[in-house]
CSV table of C-alpha atoms and ligand atoms in Angstrom, one decimal:
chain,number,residue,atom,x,y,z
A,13,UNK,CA,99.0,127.7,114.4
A,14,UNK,CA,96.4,125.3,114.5
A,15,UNK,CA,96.4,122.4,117.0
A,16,UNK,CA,94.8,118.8,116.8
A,17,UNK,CA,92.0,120.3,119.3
A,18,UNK,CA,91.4,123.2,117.0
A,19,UNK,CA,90.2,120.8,114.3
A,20,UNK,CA,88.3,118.1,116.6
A,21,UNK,CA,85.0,118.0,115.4
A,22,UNK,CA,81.5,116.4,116.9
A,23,UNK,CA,81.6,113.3,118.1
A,24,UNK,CA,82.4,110.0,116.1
A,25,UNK,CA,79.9,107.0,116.1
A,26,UNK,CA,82.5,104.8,114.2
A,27,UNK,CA,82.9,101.3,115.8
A,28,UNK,CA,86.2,101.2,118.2
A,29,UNK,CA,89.2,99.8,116.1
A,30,UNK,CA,87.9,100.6,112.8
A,31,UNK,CA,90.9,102.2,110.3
A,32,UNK,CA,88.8,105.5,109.8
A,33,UNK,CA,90.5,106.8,112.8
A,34,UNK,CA,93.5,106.7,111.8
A,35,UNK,CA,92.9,108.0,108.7
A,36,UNK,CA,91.1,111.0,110.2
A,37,UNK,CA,93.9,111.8,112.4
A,38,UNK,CA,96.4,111.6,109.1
A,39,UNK,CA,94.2,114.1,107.7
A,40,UNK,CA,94.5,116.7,110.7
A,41,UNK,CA,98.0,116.2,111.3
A,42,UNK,CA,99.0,116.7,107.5
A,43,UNK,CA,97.4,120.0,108.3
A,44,UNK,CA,98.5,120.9,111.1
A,45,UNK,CA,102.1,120.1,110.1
A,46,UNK,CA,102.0,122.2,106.4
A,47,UNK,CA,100.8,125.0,108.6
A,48,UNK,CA,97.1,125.7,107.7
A,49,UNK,CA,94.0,127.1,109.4
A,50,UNK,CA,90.6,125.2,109.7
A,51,UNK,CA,89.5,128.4,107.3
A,52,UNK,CA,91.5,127.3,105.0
A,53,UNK,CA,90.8,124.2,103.3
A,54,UNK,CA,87.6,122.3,102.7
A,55,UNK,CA,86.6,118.8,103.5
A,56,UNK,CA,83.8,117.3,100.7
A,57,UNK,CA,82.6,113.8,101.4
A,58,UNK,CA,80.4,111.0,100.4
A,59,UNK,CA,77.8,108.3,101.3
A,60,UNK,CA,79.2,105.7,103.8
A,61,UNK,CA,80.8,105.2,106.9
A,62,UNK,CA,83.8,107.5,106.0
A,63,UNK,CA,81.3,110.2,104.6
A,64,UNK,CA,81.1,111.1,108.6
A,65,UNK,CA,84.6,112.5,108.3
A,66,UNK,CA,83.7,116.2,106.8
A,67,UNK,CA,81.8,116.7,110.1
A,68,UNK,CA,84.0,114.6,112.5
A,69,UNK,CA,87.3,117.4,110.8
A,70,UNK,CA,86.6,120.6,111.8
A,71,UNK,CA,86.6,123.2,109.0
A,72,UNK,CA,85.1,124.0,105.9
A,73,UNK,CA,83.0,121.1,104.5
A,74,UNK,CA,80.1,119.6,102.8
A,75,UNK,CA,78.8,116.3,103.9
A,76,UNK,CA,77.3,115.5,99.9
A,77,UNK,CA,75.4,112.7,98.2
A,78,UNK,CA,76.4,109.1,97.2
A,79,UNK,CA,79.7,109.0,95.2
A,80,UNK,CA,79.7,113.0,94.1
A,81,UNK,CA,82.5,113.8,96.5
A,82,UNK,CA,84.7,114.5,93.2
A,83,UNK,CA,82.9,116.6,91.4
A,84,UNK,CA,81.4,118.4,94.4
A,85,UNK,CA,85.3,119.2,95.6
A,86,UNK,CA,85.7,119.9,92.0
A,87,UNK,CA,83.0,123.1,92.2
A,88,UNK,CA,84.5,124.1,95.0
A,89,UNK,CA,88.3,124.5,94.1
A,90,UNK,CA,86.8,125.9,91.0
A,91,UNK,CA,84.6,128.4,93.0
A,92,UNK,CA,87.4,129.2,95.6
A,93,UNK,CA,91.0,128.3,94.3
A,94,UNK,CA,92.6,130.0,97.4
A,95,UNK,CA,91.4,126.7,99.5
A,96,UNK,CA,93.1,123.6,99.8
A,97,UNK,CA,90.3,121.2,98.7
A,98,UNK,CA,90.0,117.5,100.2
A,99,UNK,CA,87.5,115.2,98.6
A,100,UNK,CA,87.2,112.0,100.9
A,101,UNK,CA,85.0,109.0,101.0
A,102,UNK,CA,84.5,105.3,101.0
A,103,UNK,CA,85.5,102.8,98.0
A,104,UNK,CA,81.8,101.6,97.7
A,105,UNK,CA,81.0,105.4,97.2
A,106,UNK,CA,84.2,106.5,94.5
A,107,UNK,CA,85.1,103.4,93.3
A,108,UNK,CA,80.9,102.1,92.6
A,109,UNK,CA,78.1,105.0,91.9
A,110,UNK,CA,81.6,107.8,91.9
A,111,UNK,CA,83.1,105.6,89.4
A,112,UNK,CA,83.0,107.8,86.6
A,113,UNK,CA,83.6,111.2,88.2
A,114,UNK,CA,87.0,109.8,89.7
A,115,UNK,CA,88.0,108.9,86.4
A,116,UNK,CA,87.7,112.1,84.4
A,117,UNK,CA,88.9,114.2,87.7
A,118,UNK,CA,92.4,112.1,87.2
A,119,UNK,CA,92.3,113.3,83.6
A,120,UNK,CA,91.0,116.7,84.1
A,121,UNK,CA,94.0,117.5,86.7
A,122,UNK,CA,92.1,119.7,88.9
A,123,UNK,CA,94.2,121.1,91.7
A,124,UNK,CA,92.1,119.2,94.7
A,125,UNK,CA,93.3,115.8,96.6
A,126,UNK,CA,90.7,112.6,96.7
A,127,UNK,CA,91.2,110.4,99.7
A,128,UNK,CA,89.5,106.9,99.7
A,129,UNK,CA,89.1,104.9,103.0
A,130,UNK,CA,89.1,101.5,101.4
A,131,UNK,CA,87.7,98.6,103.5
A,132,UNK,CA,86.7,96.5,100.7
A,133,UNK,CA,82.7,96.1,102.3
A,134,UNK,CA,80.0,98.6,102.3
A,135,UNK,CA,79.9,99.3,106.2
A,136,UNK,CA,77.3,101.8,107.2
A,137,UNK,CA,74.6,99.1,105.4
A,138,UNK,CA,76.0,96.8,107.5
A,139,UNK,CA,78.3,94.9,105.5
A,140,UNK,CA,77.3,94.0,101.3
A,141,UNK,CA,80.0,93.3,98.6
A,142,UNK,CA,81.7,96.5,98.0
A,143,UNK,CA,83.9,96.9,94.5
A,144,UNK,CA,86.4,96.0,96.4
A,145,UNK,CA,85.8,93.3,97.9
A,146,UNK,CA,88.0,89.9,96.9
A,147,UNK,CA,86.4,87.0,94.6
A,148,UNK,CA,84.8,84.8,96.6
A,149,UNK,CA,84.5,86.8,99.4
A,150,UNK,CA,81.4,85.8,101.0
A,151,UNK,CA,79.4,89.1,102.1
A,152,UNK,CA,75.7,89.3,103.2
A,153,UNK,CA,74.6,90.4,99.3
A,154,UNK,CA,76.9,87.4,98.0
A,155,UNK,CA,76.2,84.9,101.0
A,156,UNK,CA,77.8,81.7,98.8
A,157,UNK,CA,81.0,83.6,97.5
A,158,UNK,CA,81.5,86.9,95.4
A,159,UNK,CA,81.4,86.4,91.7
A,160,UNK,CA,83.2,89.4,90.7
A,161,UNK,CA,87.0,90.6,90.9
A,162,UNK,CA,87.7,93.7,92.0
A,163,UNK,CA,88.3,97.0,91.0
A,164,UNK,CA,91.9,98.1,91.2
A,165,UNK,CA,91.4,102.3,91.9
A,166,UNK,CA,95.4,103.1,91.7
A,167,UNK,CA,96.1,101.7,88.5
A,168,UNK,CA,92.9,103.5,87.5
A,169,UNK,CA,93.6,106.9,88.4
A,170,UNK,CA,97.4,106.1,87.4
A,171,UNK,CA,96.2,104.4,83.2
A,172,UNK,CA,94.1,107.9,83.2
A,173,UNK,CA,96.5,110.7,83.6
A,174,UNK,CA,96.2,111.2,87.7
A,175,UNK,CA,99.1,113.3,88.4
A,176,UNK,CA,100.3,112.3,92.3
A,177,UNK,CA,99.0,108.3,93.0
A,178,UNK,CA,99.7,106.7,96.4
A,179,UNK,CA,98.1,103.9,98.6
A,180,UNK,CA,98.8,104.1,101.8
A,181,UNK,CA,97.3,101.6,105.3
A,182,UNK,CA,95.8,102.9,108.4
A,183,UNK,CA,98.0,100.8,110.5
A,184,UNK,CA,100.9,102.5,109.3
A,185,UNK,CA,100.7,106.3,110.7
A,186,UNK,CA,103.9,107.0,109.9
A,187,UNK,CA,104.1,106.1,106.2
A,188,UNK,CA,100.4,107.2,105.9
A,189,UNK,CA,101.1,110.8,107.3
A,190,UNK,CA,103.9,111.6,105.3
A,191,UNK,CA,102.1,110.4,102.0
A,192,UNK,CA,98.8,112.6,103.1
A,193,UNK,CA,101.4,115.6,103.3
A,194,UNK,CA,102.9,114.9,100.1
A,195,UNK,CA,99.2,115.1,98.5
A,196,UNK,CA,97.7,117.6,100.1
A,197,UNK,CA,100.3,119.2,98.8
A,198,UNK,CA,100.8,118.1,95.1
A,199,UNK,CA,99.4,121.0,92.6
A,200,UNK,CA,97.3,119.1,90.7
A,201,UNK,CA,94.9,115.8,91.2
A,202,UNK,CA,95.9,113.7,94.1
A,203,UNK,CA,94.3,110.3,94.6
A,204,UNK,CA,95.2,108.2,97.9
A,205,UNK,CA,93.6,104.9,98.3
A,206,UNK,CA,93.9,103.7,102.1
A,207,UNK,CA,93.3,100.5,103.5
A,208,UNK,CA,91.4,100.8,106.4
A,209,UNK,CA,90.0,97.9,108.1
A,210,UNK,CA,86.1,97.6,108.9
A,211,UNK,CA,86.5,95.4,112.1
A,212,UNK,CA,82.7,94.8,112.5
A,213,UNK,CA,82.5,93.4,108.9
A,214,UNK,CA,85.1,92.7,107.4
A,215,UNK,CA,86.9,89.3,108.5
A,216,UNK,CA,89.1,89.0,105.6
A,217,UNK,CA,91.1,92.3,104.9
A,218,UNK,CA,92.3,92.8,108.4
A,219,UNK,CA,94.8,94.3,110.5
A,220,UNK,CA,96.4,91.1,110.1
A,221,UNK,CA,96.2,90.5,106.6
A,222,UNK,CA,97.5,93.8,106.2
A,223,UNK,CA,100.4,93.2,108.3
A,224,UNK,CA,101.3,90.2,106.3
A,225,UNK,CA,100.8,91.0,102.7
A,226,UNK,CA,101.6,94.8,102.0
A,227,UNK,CA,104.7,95.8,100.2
A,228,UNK,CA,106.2,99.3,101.2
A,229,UNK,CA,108.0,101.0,98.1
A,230,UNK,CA,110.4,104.1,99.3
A,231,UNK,CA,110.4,106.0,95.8
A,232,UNK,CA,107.9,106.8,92.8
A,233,UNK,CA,107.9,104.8,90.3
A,234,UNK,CA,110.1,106.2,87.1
A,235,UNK,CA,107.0,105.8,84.5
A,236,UNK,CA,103.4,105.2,85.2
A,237,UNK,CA,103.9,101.5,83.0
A,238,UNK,CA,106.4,100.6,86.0
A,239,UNK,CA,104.0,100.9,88.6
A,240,UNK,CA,100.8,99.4,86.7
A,241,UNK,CA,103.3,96.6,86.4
A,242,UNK,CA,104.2,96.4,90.0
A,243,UNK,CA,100.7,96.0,91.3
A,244,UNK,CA,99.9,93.8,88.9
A,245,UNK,CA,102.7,91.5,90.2
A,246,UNK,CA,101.6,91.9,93.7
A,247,UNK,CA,97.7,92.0,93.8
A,248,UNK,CA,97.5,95.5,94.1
A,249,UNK,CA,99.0,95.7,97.6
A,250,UNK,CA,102.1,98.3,97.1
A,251,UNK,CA,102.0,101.3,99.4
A,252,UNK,CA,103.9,104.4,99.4
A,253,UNK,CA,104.0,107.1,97.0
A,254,UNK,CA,103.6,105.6,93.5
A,255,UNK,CA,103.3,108.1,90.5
A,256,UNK,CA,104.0,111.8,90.6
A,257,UNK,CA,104.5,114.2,88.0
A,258,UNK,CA,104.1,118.0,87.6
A,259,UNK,CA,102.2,119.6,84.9
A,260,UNK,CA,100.1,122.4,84.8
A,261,UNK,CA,96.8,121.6,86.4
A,262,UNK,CA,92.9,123.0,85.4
A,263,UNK,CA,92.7,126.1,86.8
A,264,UNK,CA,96.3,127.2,85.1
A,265,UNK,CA,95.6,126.0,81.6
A,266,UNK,CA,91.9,127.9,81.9
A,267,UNK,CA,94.0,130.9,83.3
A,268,UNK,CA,91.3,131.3,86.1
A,269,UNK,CA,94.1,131.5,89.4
A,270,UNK,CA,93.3,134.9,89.8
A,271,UNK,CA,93.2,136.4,93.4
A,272,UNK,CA,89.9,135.7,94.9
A,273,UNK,CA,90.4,139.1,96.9
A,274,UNK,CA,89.8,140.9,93.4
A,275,UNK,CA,86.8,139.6,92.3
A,276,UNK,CA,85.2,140.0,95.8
A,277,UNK,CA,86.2,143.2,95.7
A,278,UNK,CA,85.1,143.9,92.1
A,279,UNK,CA,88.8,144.8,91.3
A,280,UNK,CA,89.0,142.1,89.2
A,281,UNK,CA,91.1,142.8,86.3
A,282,UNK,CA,88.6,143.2,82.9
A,283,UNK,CA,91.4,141.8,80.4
A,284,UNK,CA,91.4,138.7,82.4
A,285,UNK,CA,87.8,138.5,83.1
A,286,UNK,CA,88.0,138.8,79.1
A,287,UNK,CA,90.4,136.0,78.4
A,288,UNK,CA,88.8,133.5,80.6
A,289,UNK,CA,85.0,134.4,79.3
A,290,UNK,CA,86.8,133.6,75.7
A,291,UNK,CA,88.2,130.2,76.4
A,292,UNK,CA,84.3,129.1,77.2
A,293,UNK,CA,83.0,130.3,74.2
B,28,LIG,FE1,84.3,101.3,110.6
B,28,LIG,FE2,83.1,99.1,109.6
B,28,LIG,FE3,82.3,100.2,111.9
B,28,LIG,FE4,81.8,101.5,109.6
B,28,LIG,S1,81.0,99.5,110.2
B,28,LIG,S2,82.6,102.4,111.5
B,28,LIG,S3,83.7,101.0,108.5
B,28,LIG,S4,84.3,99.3,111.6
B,29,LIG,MG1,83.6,100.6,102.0
């Protein structure tokens, strides 16, 4: 069984005190607690500060280009469906440039979890208006105050058919593993926004703020107009697990779950090679 040093990877150049830790060490012990192998699932990520994490996790990964975590996880699972697939990155990266890909991933269902480290600020460019950051927010790209509202990512992936939704905080391990767990997981599209605080440059969404204005919920929301409704009400600052359903993902309405040992092989079955060369024409 693998062990936290198993999946240690090179050393981190994050700033002490910044939430990416946390989150990291979520990732690894959701792992190591559902029982898997660093061969065994993939870690995809983006441009940013968080985009360090496929190399800092050690075990499959791809360290991609700005905001094409999604869809390069997506190729992936598709290529491989025997790996667990982990698509992680920053909310400047998914929620600005990866904007689109995380929208028709929700819809598309693809069997693959997206992880967001959300510190509301662009941090590796050392600290510009993110799409997250608050209205009047002053940031060194908005030095009087930020003109525009923010993007709220759960209700997003929740209005467009996502099929697990959580937000979790990297202050909160406990909460924050057992969510991660749950989503890694989920057979379909998982998307978990975290709040991680960027302690070098961002002086508004702290450990503090956190502490003071997050709102834990135990149980799912019963419909996904409940819990659109909820973070509506409370500025988008609900954690815990807040929309999950089952239905069949990507993969089993194309029929391509077939055992990857086959193909490799060349055993794969012909009928099914067939039926799935059909469904593209
Ligand atoms: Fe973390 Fe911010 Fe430092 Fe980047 S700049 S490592 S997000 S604290
Ligand atoms: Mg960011």
């Amino acid at each position: 069984m693998a062990t936290m040093k198993d999946l240690r990877g090179d050393v981190s150049t994050w700033c002490p005190g910044c939430g990416h830790f946390s989150i990291m060490a979520g990732i690894q012990k959701a792992i190591i607690e559902l029982g898997y192998e660093p061969h065994e699932f993939a870690i995809i990520s983006g441009i940013g500060c968080s985009g360090k994490v496929s190399e800092y996790i050690r075990s499959n990964g791809f360290h991609s280009i700005h905001g094409r975590s999604v869809p390069v996880a997506q190729g992936v699972k598709m290529g491989n469906p025997d790996l667990k697939v982990i698509a992680s990155g920053g909310d400047g990266d998914g929620y600005g440039i990866g904007l689109g890909h995380f929208v028709h991933a929700s819809r598309r269902n693809i069997d693959m979890s997206y992880i967001v480290m959300d510190n509301s600020i662009y941090g590796l460019t050392k600290g510009q208006t993110s799409p997250r950051s608050e209205h009047g927010f002053a940031t060194k790209s908005a030095s009087t105050d930020n003109k525009e509202y923010p993007v709220d990512p759960v209700s997003t992936s929740i209005i467009n058919g996502a099929t697990f939704v959580a937000q979790g905080y990297s202050g909160n391990i406990k909460q924050l593993s057992g969510i991660l767990k749950r989503a890694i997981e989920h057979r379909g599209f998982s998307h978990v926004n975290i709040f991680s605080p960027c302690v070098t440059f961002n002086k508004i969404n702290t450990y503090d703020y956190y502490k003071e204005n997050l709102i834990f919920v135990e149980e799912p929301f019963e419909s996904r107009d409940e819990a659109v409704k909820s973070l509506r009400e409370n500025k988008g600052l609900v954690t815990g697990i807040l929309f999950e359903e089952h239905r069949d993902d990507y993969q089993t309405k194309l029929g391509i779950d077939f055992d990857m040992q086959s193909l490799e092989s060349g055993k794969m079955d012909k009928e099914l090679l067939h039926s799935i060369q059909k469904k593209f024409e």
